[in-house]
Amino acid sequence: MRIFRIISVWGCVAGMLSIATMAQANSFTDAISVFKKSPAVAAFFEDAYGYAVFPNIGKGGFWIGAAYGEGLVYRQDQISGTTTLFEGSIGFQFGGQVFSEIIFFQDKRAFDEFTSGTFEFDAAATAVAVTAGAQAQAGTAGATAGASVGPATGAQAKTDYRKGMAIFVHTKGGLMVELGIGGQKFSYTPVQ
């Protein structure tokens, strides 16, 4: 009887891990699908050397803010590794939000720079929002700004590569008021 319980418990754990893995895989597929539907983003999938996608980044703050997300890095449509994003900020801010982010790499140089270990955006980095609304943020190590009226209209803010990278953000929910200083840092682990 004890063996049966042990096998049952391990079976349940394996089943839950399998479901969690499928849900995580679906979240990447879903995020990529949302970005591909945006006319402003679709062309980047065709000519980029690679990209990093973060399906769910959670962000919150009350004077001090933080964000965290896990992603996959693709090189020519093949998964090359995993990445994590950490953002820290300080200043007038409160609330929380969840968003997706995608970073396109124009060429091998930009890809290699991102995957070299620990990478962070400088103050000139900008992101374009692909949902209705507007956002702006400035920081010493990173900055984002963008506005659009939504992917369904096709009237997106125009963006191009800056230092070999182009960044897009899709807000999924929440409310965040922010006027702070901060930046995004990334780590990369290659697939074995």
Short mmCIF file of N, CA and C in Angstrom, two decimals:
data_model
loop_
_atom_site.label_atom_id
_atom_site.label_comp_id
_atom_site.label_asym_id
_atom_site.label_seq_id
_atom_site.Cartn_x
_atom_site.Cartn_y
_atom_site.Cartn_z
N MET A 1 0.83 -1.19 0.00
CA MET A 1 0.00 0.00 0.00
C MET A 1 0.87 1.25 0.00
N ARG A 2 1.98 1.23 0.77
CA ARG A 2 2.86 2.39 0.84
C ARG A 2 3.49 2.67 -0.53
N ILE A 3 3.89 1.64 -1.23
CA ILE A 3 4.47 1.80 -2.58
C ILE A 3 3.44 2.47 -3.49
N PHE A 4 2.19 2.04 -3.40
CA PHE A 4 1.13 2.64 -4.22
C PHE A 4 1.01 4.14 -3.95
N ARG A 5 1.07 4.56 -2.68
CA ARG A 5 0.98 5.98 -2.32
C ARG A 5 2.17 6.76 -2.86
N ILE A 6 3.35 6.18 -2.74
CA ILE A 6 4.56 6.85 -3.25
C ILE A 6 4.46 7.03 -4.76
N ILE A 7 4.06 6.00 -5.45
CA ILE A 7 3.90 6.09 -6.92
C ILE A 7 2.82 7.12 -7.27
N SER A 8 1.73 7.14 -6.51
CA SER A 8 0.65 8.09 -6.76
C SER A 8 1.12 9.53 -6.55
N VAL A 9 1.87 9.76 -5.46
CA VAL A 9 2.38 11.11 -5.18
C VAL A 9 3.33 11.55 -6.29
N TRP A 10 4.27 10.68 -6.67
CA TRP A 10 5.20 11.03 -7.73
C TRP A 10 4.48 11.23 -9.06
N GLY A 11 3.46 10.46 -9.30
CA GLY A 11 2.66 10.64 -10.51
C GLY A 11 1.98 12.00 -10.53
N CYS A 12 1.44 12.41 -9.39
CA CYS A 12 0.80 13.74 -9.29
C CYS A 12 1.81 14.86 -9.48
N VAL A 13 2.99 14.71 -8.84
CA VAL A 13 4.03 15.73 -8.97
C VAL A 13 4.48 15.82 -10.43
N ALA A 14 4.71 14.68 -11.06
CA ALA A 14 5.13 14.68 -12.47
C ALA A 14 4.05 15.31 -13.35
N GLY A 15 2.80 15.01 -13.08
CA GLY A 15 1.70 15.60 -13.84
C GLY A 15 1.63 17.10 -13.68
N MET A 16 1.81 17.59 -12.43
CA MET A 16 1.78 19.04 -12.19
C MET A 16 2.95 19.72 -12.88
N LEU A 17 4.15 19.11 -12.82
CA LEU A 17 5.30 19.69 -13.50
C LEU A 17 5.09 19.73 -15.01
N SER A 18 4.49 18.70 -15.55
CA SER A 18 4.19 18.65 -16.98
C SER A 18 3.22 19.75 -17.37
N ILE A 19 2.17 19.94 -16.57
CA ILE A 19 1.19 20.99 -16.84
C ILE A 19 1.84 22.36 -16.72
N ALA A 20 2.69 22.56 -15.69
CA ALA A 20 3.38 23.84 -15.52
C ALA A 20 4.30 24.13 -16.69
N THR A 21 5.01 23.10 -17.17
CA THR A 21 5.90 23.26 -18.31
C THR A 21 5.11 23.62 -19.56
N MET A 22 3.97 22.95 -19.78
CA MET A 22 3.14 23.27 -20.95
C MET A 22 2.57 24.67 -20.83
N ALA A 23 2.16 25.09 -19.63
CA ALA A 23 1.62 26.43 -19.44
C ALA A 23 2.69 27.47 -19.71
N GLN A 24 3.93 27.20 -19.25
CA GLN A 24 5.01 28.13 -19.49
C GLN A 24 5.32 28.19 -20.99
N ALA A 25 5.37 27.04 -21.66
CA ALA A 25 5.61 27.02 -23.10
C ALA A 25 4.51 27.78 -23.83
N ASN A 26 3.26 27.59 -23.39
CA ASN A 26 2.15 28.32 -24.00
C ASN A 26 2.28 29.81 -23.77
N SER A 27 2.78 30.24 -22.61
CA SER A 27 2.91 31.67 -22.35
C SER A 27 3.91 32.30 -23.32
N PHE A 28 4.99 31.60 -23.67
CA PHE A 28 5.93 32.12 -24.65
C PHE A 28 5.29 32.18 -26.03
N THR A 29 4.59 31.12 -26.40
CA THR A 29 3.90 31.09 -27.69
C THR A 29 2.86 32.19 -27.77
N ASP A 30 2.09 32.37 -26.70
CA ASP A 30 1.06 33.42 -26.67
C ASP A 30 1.68 34.81 -26.78
N ALA A 31 2.76 35.06 -26.05
CA ALA A 31 3.40 36.38 -26.09
C ALA A 31 3.95 36.67 -27.48
N ILE A 32 4.61 35.69 -28.08
CA ILE A 32 5.15 35.88 -29.43
C ILE A 32 4.01 36.15 -30.41
N SER A 33 2.90 35.44 -30.26
CA SER A 33 1.73 35.63 -31.13
C SER A 33 1.18 37.06 -31.03
N VAL A 34 1.09 37.58 -29.80
CA VAL A 34 0.59 38.95 -29.60
C VAL A 34 1.51 39.95 -30.30
N PHE A 35 2.82 39.78 -30.15
CA PHE A 35 3.76 40.70 -30.79
C PHE A 35 3.71 40.58 -32.32
N LYS A 36 3.56 39.35 -32.84
CA LYS A 36 3.49 39.16 -34.29
C LYS A 36 2.26 39.82 -34.91
N LYS A 37 1.17 39.98 -34.12
CA LYS A 37 -0.05 40.59 -34.62
C LYS A 37 0.07 42.10 -34.77
N SER A 38 1.05 42.70 -34.15
CA SER A 38 1.24 44.15 -34.24
C SER A 38 1.98 44.48 -35.54
N PRO A 39 1.39 45.34 -36.38
CA PRO A 39 2.06 45.71 -37.63
C PRO A 39 3.44 46.35 -37.39
N ALA A 40 3.61 47.06 -36.29
CA ALA A 40 4.89 47.70 -36.00
C ALA A 40 5.97 46.68 -35.64
N VAL A 41 5.58 45.52 -35.16
CA VAL A 41 6.53 44.53 -34.66
C VAL A 41 6.78 43.42 -35.69
N ALA A 42 5.78 43.08 -36.48
CA ALA A 42 5.85 41.92 -37.38
C ALA A 42 7.09 41.91 -38.26
N ALA A 43 7.48 43.05 -38.79
CA ALA A 43 8.64 43.11 -39.69
C ALA A 43 9.93 42.73 -38.97
N PHE A 44 10.02 42.98 -37.69
CA PHE A 44 11.23 42.65 -36.95
C PHE A 44 11.45 41.14 -36.88
N PHE A 45 10.36 40.37 -36.83
CA PHE A 45 10.50 38.91 -36.80
C PHE A 45 11.13 38.40 -38.09
N GLU A 46 10.91 39.10 -39.19
CA GLU A 46 11.42 38.66 -40.49
C GLU A 46 12.90 38.92 -40.69
N ASP A 47 13.42 40.04 -40.14
CA ASP A 47 14.81 40.38 -40.45
C ASP A 47 15.76 40.42 -39.26
N ALA A 48 15.29 40.16 -38.05
CA ALA A 48 16.17 40.19 -36.87
C ALA A 48 17.04 38.95 -36.82
N TYR A 49 18.24 39.11 -36.31
CA TYR A 49 19.15 37.98 -36.10
C TYR A 49 18.61 37.07 -35.00
N GLY A 50 17.97 37.67 -34.00
CA GLY A 50 17.40 36.93 -32.88
C GLY A 50 16.58 37.85 -32.01
N TYR A 51 16.03 37.28 -30.94
CA TYR A 51 15.23 38.08 -30.01
C TYR A 51 15.12 37.37 -28.67
N ALA A 52 14.81 38.17 -27.64
CA ALA A 52 14.53 37.66 -26.29
C ALA A 52 13.09 38.03 -25.98
N VAL A 53 12.33 37.07 -25.47
CA VAL A 53 10.92 37.33 -25.15
C VAL A 53 10.67 37.00 -23.68
N PHE A 54 9.97 37.92 -23.02
CA PHE A 54 9.57 37.76 -21.62
C PHE A 54 8.05 37.81 -21.59
N PRO A 55 7.36 36.68 -21.44
CA PRO A 55 5.90 36.68 -21.50
C PRO A 55 5.22 37.35 -20.31
N ASN A 56 5.83 37.28 -19.13
CA ASN A 56 5.21 37.86 -17.93
C ASN A 56 6.28 38.50 -17.05
N ILE A 57 6.27 39.82 -17.04
CA ILE A 57 7.14 40.57 -16.15
C ILE A 57 6.25 41.24 -15.12
N GLY A 58 6.48 40.96 -13.87
CA GLY A 58 5.73 41.59 -12.79
C GLY A 58 6.50 42.77 -12.25
N LYS A 59 5.80 43.89 -12.07
CA LYS A 59 6.44 45.11 -11.61
C LYS A 59 5.59 45.74 -10.53
N GLY A 60 6.22 46.21 -9.48
CA GLY A 60 5.49 46.87 -8.41
C GLY A 60 6.38 47.85 -7.69
N GLY A 61 5.74 48.81 -7.03
CA GLY A 61 6.56 49.76 -6.30
C GLY A 61 5.76 50.65 -5.39
N PHE A 62 6.43 51.09 -4.34
CA PHE A 62 5.94 52.12 -3.44
C PHE A 62 7.20 52.86 -2.99
N TRP A 63 7.55 53.93 -3.69
CA TRP A 63 8.78 54.71 -3.58
C TRP A 63 9.98 53.93 -4.11
N ILE A 64 10.11 52.67 -3.74
CA ILE A 64 11.14 51.81 -4.30
C ILE A 64 10.42 50.75 -5.13
N GLY A 65 10.87 50.55 -6.35
CA GLY A 65 10.20 49.60 -7.23
C GLY A 65 11.12 48.51 -7.73
N ALA A 66 10.50 47.43 -8.16
CA ALA A 66 11.26 46.31 -8.72
C ALA A 66 10.40 45.59 -9.74
N ALA A 67 11.06 44.96 -10.68
CA ALA A 67 10.38 44.12 -11.67
C ALA A 67 11.25 42.89 -11.90
N TYR A 68 10.58 41.79 -12.25
CA TYR A 68 11.29 40.54 -12.49
C TYR A 68 10.54 39.74 -13.55
N GLY A 69 11.29 39.11 -14.43
CA GLY A 69 10.69 38.24 -15.44
C GLY A 69 11.71 37.24 -15.96
N GLU A 70 11.20 36.12 -16.44
CA GLU A 70 12.05 35.08 -17.03
C GLU A 70 11.69 34.95 -18.49
N GLY A 71 12.71 34.74 -19.33
CA GLY A 71 12.46 34.68 -20.76
C GLY A 71 13.31 33.66 -21.47
N LEU A 72 13.06 33.58 -22.77
CA LEU A 72 13.84 32.73 -23.66
C LEU A 72 14.52 33.61 -24.71
N VAL A 73 15.71 33.19 -25.11
CA VAL A 73 16.45 33.90 -26.15
C VAL A 73 16.47 33.01 -27.39
N TYR A 74 16.09 33.59 -28.51
CA TYR A 74 16.05 32.87 -29.79
C TYR A 74 17.12 33.44 -30.71
N ARG A 75 17.83 32.55 -31.40
CA ARG A 75 18.76 32.95 -32.45
C ARG A 75 18.28 32.28 -33.72
N GLN A 76 17.87 33.07 -34.68
CA GLN A 76 17.36 32.58 -35.95
C GLN A 76 16.29 31.50 -35.73
N ASP A 77 15.30 31.85 -34.90
CA ASP A 77 14.12 31.04 -34.59
C ASP A 77 14.41 29.74 -33.83
N GLN A 78 15.60 29.60 -33.27
CA GLN A 78 15.94 28.44 -32.44
C GLN A 78 16.28 28.94 -31.04
N ILE A 79 15.79 28.26 -30.01
CA ILE A 79 16.08 28.66 -28.63
C ILE A 79 17.57 28.45 -28.36
N SER A 80 18.24 29.53 -27.93
CA SER A 80 19.67 29.44 -27.64
C SER A 80 19.95 29.49 -26.14
N GLY A 81 18.98 29.96 -25.35
CA GLY A 81 19.20 30.04 -23.92
C GLY A 81 18.05 30.66 -23.17
N THR A 82 18.24 30.79 -21.86
CA THR A 82 17.24 31.43 -21.01
C THR A 82 17.82 32.74 -20.49
N THR A 83 16.94 33.63 -20.10
CA THR A 83 17.36 34.93 -19.60
C THR A 83 16.44 35.37 -18.47
N THR A 84 16.96 36.17 -17.58
CA THR A 84 16.14 36.78 -16.54
C THR A 84 16.32 38.29 -16.61
N LEU A 85 15.27 38.98 -16.24
CA LEU A 85 15.27 40.43 -16.23
C LEU A 85 15.03 40.88 -14.80
N PHE A 86 15.82 41.83 -14.34
CA PHE A 86 15.58 42.46 -13.05
C PHE A 86 15.64 43.95 -13.26
N GLU A 87 14.65 44.65 -12.73
CA GLU A 87 14.62 46.10 -12.82
C GLU A 87 14.46 46.67 -11.43
N GLY A 88 15.26 47.62 -11.11
CA GLY A 88 15.15 48.32 -9.83
C GLY A 88 14.98 49.80 -10.10
N SER A 89 14.20 50.48 -9.27
CA SER A 89 14.00 51.92 -9.45
C SER A 89 13.69 52.57 -8.11
N ILE A 90 13.92 53.86 -8.07
CA ILE A 90 13.61 54.64 -6.87
C ILE A 90 13.04 55.97 -7.32
N GLY A 91 12.07 56.48 -6.57
CA GLY A 91 11.43 57.74 -6.91
C GLY A 91 9.94 57.65 -6.62
N PHE A 92 9.20 58.64 -7.11
CA PHE A 92 7.75 58.65 -6.92
C PHE A 92 7.12 57.56 -7.78
N GLN A 93 6.61 56.52 -7.13
CA GLN A 93 5.98 55.41 -7.85
C GLN A 93 5.11 54.62 -6.89
N PHE A 94 4.01 54.16 -7.41
CA PHE A 94 3.18 53.25 -6.63
C PHE A 94 2.29 52.46 -7.58
N GLY A 95 1.95 51.25 -7.16
CA GLY A 95 1.09 50.39 -7.95
C GLY A 95 1.81 49.15 -8.41
N GLY A 96 1.19 48.47 -9.35
CA GLY A 96 1.76 47.25 -9.90
C GLY A 96 1.21 46.98 -11.28
N GLN A 97 1.96 46.26 -12.08
CA GLN A 97 1.51 45.90 -13.42
C GLN A 97 2.21 44.64 -13.89
N VAL A 98 1.63 44.02 -14.89
CA VAL A 98 2.21 42.86 -15.55
C VAL A 98 2.29 43.20 -17.03
N PHE A 99 3.44 42.91 -17.63
CA PHE A 99 3.60 43.19 -19.05
C PHE A 99 4.50 42.16 -19.70
N SER A 100 4.45 42.10 -21.01
CA SER A 100 5.36 41.27 -21.81
C SER A 100 6.36 42.21 -22.47
N GLU A 101 7.55 41.69 -22.73
CA GLU A 101 8.57 42.49 -23.39
C GLU A 101 9.30 41.63 -24.39
N ILE A 102 9.65 42.23 -25.53
CA ILE A 102 10.45 41.53 -26.53
C ILE A 102 11.57 42.47 -26.96
N ILE A 103 12.77 41.91 -27.08
CA ILE A 103 13.94 42.66 -27.49
C ILE A 103 14.48 41.99 -28.75
N PHE A 104 14.54 42.73 -29.85
CA PHE A 104 15.08 42.20 -31.10
C PHE A 104 16.54 42.59 -31.23
N PHE A 105 17.34 41.65 -31.76
CA PHE A 105 18.76 41.88 -32.02
C PHE A 105 18.95 41.97 -33.53
N GLN A 106 19.45 43.10 -33.97
CA GLN A 106 19.58 43.36 -35.40
C GLN A 106 20.60 42.45 -36.06
N ASP A 107 21.68 42.15 -35.35
CA ASP A 107 22.77 41.37 -35.95
C ASP A 107 23.48 40.55 -34.87
N LYS A 108 24.49 39.80 -35.31
CA LYS A 108 25.23 38.93 -34.39
C LYS A 108 25.92 39.74 -33.29
N ARG A 109 26.43 40.92 -33.61
CA ARG A 109 27.09 41.76 -32.62
C ARG A 109 26.15 42.10 -31.46
N ALA A 110 24.93 42.53 -31.77
CA ALA A 110 23.95 42.87 -30.74
C ALA A 110 23.56 41.62 -29.94
N PHE A 111 23.37 40.50 -30.63
CA PHE A 111 23.04 39.24 -29.96
C PHE A 111 24.16 38.85 -28.99
N ASP A 112 25.41 38.91 -29.47
CA ASP A 112 26.55 38.55 -28.62
C ASP A 112 26.68 39.48 -27.42
N GLU A 113 26.39 40.76 -27.62
CA GLU A 113 26.45 41.72 -26.51
C GLU A 113 25.43 41.35 -25.43
N PHE A 114 24.21 41.01 -25.84
CA PHE A 114 23.16 40.66 -24.88
C PHE A 114 23.48 39.35 -24.16
N THR A 115 24.02 38.37 -24.88
CA THR A 115 24.25 37.04 -24.32
C THR A 115 25.63 36.89 -23.69
N SER A 116 26.38 37.97 -23.55
CA SER A 116 27.75 37.89 -23.03
C SER A 116 27.81 37.64 -21.52
N GLY A 117 26.69 37.65 -20.85
CA GLY A 117 26.67 37.43 -19.40
C GLY A 117 25.65 38.32 -18.76
N THR A 118 26.12 39.37 -18.11
CA THR A 118 25.21 40.33 -17.49
C THR A 118 25.17 41.57 -18.37
N PHE A 119 24.00 41.90 -18.87
CA PHE A 119 23.81 43.03 -19.77
C PHE A 119 22.84 44.01 -19.14
N GLU A 120 23.03 45.31 -19.36
CA GLU A 120 22.05 46.28 -18.89
C GLU A 120 21.88 47.36 -19.94
N PHE A 121 20.65 47.90 -20.00
CA PHE A 121 20.37 48.97 -20.95
C PHE A 121 20.94 50.28 -20.45
N ASP A 122 21.44 51.08 -21.39
CA ASP A 122 21.89 52.42 -21.02
C ASP A 122 20.72 53.39 -21.07
N ALA A 123 20.97 54.63 -20.73
CA ALA A 123 19.91 55.63 -20.60
C ALA A 123 19.23 55.96 -21.92
N ALA A 124 19.80 55.56 -23.05
CA ALA A 124 19.23 55.90 -24.35
C ALA A 124 18.24 54.85 -24.85
N ALA A 125 18.08 53.74 -24.15
CA ALA A 125 17.17 52.69 -24.61
C ALA A 125 15.73 53.17 -24.55
N THR A 126 14.95 52.82 -25.57
CA THR A 126 13.54 53.18 -25.59
C THR A 126 12.72 51.96 -25.98
N ALA A 127 11.48 51.91 -25.49
CA ALA A 127 10.57 50.83 -25.83
C ALA A 127 9.29 51.42 -26.38
N VAL A 128 8.66 50.70 -27.30
CA VAL A 128 7.39 51.13 -27.86
C VAL A 128 6.30 50.22 -27.32
N ALA A 129 5.25 50.82 -26.78
CA ALA A 129 4.11 50.05 -26.26
C ALA A 129 3.25 49.62 -27.44
N VAL A 130 2.78 48.36 -27.42
CA VAL A 130 1.96 47.85 -28.52
C VAL A 130 0.50 47.68 -28.12
N THR A 131 0.08 48.30 -27.02
CA THR A 131 -1.33 48.30 -26.64
C THR A 131 -1.76 49.74 -26.45
N ALA A 132 -3.05 49.95 -26.32
CA ALA A 132 -3.56 51.31 -26.12
C ALA A 132 -2.99 51.90 -24.85
N GLY A 133 -2.61 53.15 -24.92
CA GLY A 133 -2.09 53.82 -23.75
C GLY A 133 -0.75 54.45 -24.02
N ALA A 134 -0.17 54.98 -22.99
CA ALA A 134 1.14 55.62 -23.11
C ALA A 134 1.93 55.34 -21.85
N GLN A 135 3.24 55.35 -21.99
CA GLN A 135 4.08 55.16 -20.83
C GLN A 135 5.38 55.91 -21.07
N ALA A 136 5.99 56.36 -20.00
CA ALA A 136 7.28 57.02 -20.08
C ALA A 136 8.05 56.76 -18.81
N GLN A 137 9.34 56.57 -18.95
CA GLN A 137 10.19 56.31 -17.80
C GLN A 137 11.60 56.70 -18.19
N ALA A 138 12.32 57.35 -17.32
CA ALA A 138 13.71 57.71 -17.58
C ALA A 138 14.57 57.18 -16.46
N GLY A 139 15.77 56.81 -16.80
CA GLY A 139 16.64 56.28 -15.77
C GLY A 139 18.10 56.44 -16.11
N THR A 140 18.95 56.22 -15.12
CA THR A 140 20.38 56.32 -15.34
C THR A 140 20.90 55.12 -16.11
N ALA A 141 20.29 53.95 -15.88
CA ALA A 141 20.76 52.74 -16.57
C ALA A 141 19.78 52.29 -17.64
N GLY A 142 18.63 52.91 -17.74
CA GLY A 142 17.67 52.50 -18.76
C GLY A 142 16.52 53.47 -18.82
N ALA A 143 15.87 53.49 -19.94
CA ALA A 143 14.73 54.39 -20.11
C ALA A 143 13.75 53.76 -21.06
N THR A 144 12.47 54.00 -20.85
CA THR A 144 11.47 53.55 -21.80
C THR A 144 10.50 54.67 -22.04
N ALA A 145 9.98 54.71 -23.25
CA ALA A 145 8.95 55.68 -23.58
C ALA A 145 8.22 55.16 -24.81
N GLY A 146 6.93 55.35 -24.84
CA GLY A 146 6.20 54.90 -26.02
C GLY A 146 4.74 55.19 -25.91
N ALA A 147 4.08 55.19 -27.03
CA ALA A 147 2.64 55.39 -27.06
C ALA A 147 2.10 54.74 -28.31
N SER A 148 0.87 54.27 -28.23
CA SER A 148 0.22 53.69 -29.40
C SER A 148 -1.27 53.65 -29.16
N VAL A 149 -2.00 53.37 -30.22
CA VAL A 149 -3.45 53.27 -30.09
C VAL A 149 -3.91 51.83 -30.22
N GLY A 150 -3.00 50.89 -30.24
CA GLY A 150 -3.36 49.48 -30.22
C GLY A 150 -3.05 48.77 -31.52
N PRO A 151 -2.75 47.48 -31.44
CA PRO A 151 -2.36 46.74 -32.62
C PRO A 151 -3.49 46.54 -33.62
N ALA A 152 -4.73 46.60 -33.18
CA ALA A 152 -5.84 46.36 -34.10
C ALA A 152 -5.97 47.46 -35.14
N THR A 153 -5.56 48.68 -34.80
CA THR A 153 -5.71 49.80 -35.73
C THR A 153 -4.57 49.90 -36.72
N GLY A 154 -3.44 49.34 -36.36
CA GLY A 154 -2.27 49.46 -37.22
C GLY A 154 -1.57 50.79 -37.04
N ALA A 155 -2.09 51.70 -36.23
CA ALA A 155 -1.49 53.01 -36.03
C ALA A 155 -0.54 52.96 -34.84
N GLN A 156 0.61 52.36 -35.05
CA GLN A 156 1.60 52.18 -34.00
C GLN A 156 2.66 53.27 -34.08
N ALA A 157 3.29 53.53 -32.94
CA ALA A 157 4.43 54.42 -32.94
C ALA A 157 5.55 53.74 -33.74
N LYS A 158 6.30 54.50 -34.50
CA LYS A 158 7.37 53.96 -35.34
C LYS A 158 8.62 53.79 -34.50
N THR A 159 9.31 52.68 -34.67
CA THR A 159 10.57 52.47 -33.97
C THR A 159 11.55 51.83 -34.92
N ASP A 160 12.79 51.88 -34.55
CA ASP A 160 13.86 51.27 -35.31
C ASP A 160 14.91 50.78 -34.32
N TYR A 161 15.92 50.10 -34.83
CA TYR A 161 16.98 49.61 -33.96
C TYR A 161 17.79 50.78 -33.41
N ARG A 162 18.16 50.66 -32.15
CA ARG A 162 19.08 51.62 -31.53
C ARG A 162 20.21 50.79 -30.93
N LYS A 163 21.42 51.04 -31.37
CA LYS A 163 22.59 50.25 -30.95
C LYS A 163 22.33 48.76 -31.19
N GLY A 164 21.64 48.44 -32.27
CA GLY A 164 21.42 47.06 -32.66
C GLY A 164 20.26 46.36 -31.98
N MET A 165 19.46 47.09 -31.17
CA MET A 165 18.34 46.47 -30.46
C MET A 165 17.08 47.31 -30.60
N ALA A 166 15.94 46.63 -30.66
CA ALA A 166 14.62 47.28 -30.68
C ALA A 166 13.77 46.61 -29.62
N ILE A 167 13.06 47.41 -28.83
CA ILE A 167 12.32 46.90 -27.67
C ILE A 167 10.85 47.25 -27.79
N PHE A 168 9.98 46.26 -27.53
CA PHE A 168 8.54 46.46 -27.52
C PHE A 168 7.96 45.92 -26.23
N VAL A 169 6.94 46.60 -25.72
CA VAL A 169 6.28 46.21 -24.47
C VAL A 169 4.79 46.07 -24.72
N HIS A 170 4.18 45.03 -24.17
CA HIS A 170 2.74 44.83 -24.24
C HIS A 170 2.20 44.76 -22.82
N THR A 171 1.47 45.78 -22.40
CA THR A 171 0.91 45.81 -21.05
C THR A 171 -0.26 44.85 -20.96
N LYS A 172 -0.23 43.98 -19.94
CA LYS A 172 -1.27 42.97 -19.76
C LYS A 172 -2.29 43.36 -18.71
N GLY A 173 -1.88 44.16 -17.72
CA GLY A 173 -2.82 44.56 -16.68
C GLY A 173 -2.13 45.28 -15.54
N GLY A 174 -2.96 45.92 -14.72
CA GLY A 174 -2.44 46.63 -13.57
C GLY A 174 -2.42 48.13 -13.79
N LEU A 175 -1.99 48.84 -12.77
CA LEU A 175 -1.89 50.28 -12.83
C LEU A 175 -0.64 50.70 -12.07
N MET A 176 0.21 51.45 -12.73
CA MET A 176 1.46 51.88 -12.12
C MET A 176 1.68 53.34 -12.44
N VAL A 177 1.86 54.15 -11.41
CA VAL A 177 2.22 55.55 -11.56
C VAL A 177 3.69 55.62 -11.20
N GLU A 178 4.51 56.19 -12.09
CA GLU A 178 5.94 56.12 -11.86
C GLU A 178 6.65 57.35 -12.41
N LEU A 179 7.50 57.90 -11.60
CA LEU A 179 8.42 58.95 -11.99
C LEU A 179 9.69 58.65 -11.21
N GLY A 180 10.48 57.72 -11.73
CA GLY A 180 11.61 57.22 -10.97
C GLY A 180 12.85 57.07 -11.81
N ILE A 181 13.93 56.73 -11.14
CA ILE A 181 15.21 56.49 -11.78
C ILE A 181 15.54 55.02 -11.58
N GLY A 182 15.94 54.35 -12.66
CA GLY A 182 16.26 52.93 -12.56
C GLY A 182 16.71 52.37 -13.89
N GLY A 183 16.83 51.08 -13.96
CA GLY A 183 17.25 50.43 -15.19
C GLY A 183 17.01 48.94 -15.17
N GLN A 184 17.09 48.34 -16.36
CA GLN A 184 16.89 46.89 -16.49
C GLN A 184 18.23 46.20 -16.65
N LYS A 185 18.40 45.08 -15.93
CA LYS A 185 19.60 44.24 -16.05
C LYS A 185 19.15 42.84 -16.44
N PHE A 186 19.97 42.18 -17.25
CA PHE A 186 19.63 40.86 -17.76
C PHE A 186 20.78 39.88 -17.50
N SER A 187 20.41 38.63 -17.28
CA SER A 187 21.42 37.57 -17.23
C SER A 187 21.03 36.56 -18.30
N TYR A 188 22.00 35.77 -18.75
CA TYR A 188 21.78 34.82 -19.83
C TYR A 188 22.45 33.50 -19.50
N THR A 189 21.75 32.40 -19.74
CA THR A 189 22.29 31.06 -19.57
C THR A 189 22.04 30.29 -20.85
N PRO A 190 23.10 29.83 -21.54
CA PRO A 190 22.90 29.09 -22.78
C PRO A 190 22.26 27.72 -22.53
N VAL A 191 21.53 27.26 -23.52
CA VAL A 191 20.93 25.92 -23.46
C VAL A 191 22.03 24.91 -23.64
N GLN A 192 22.02 23.89 -22.82
CA GLN A 192 23.07 22.84 -22.88
C GLN A 192 22.70 21.79 -23.89
#
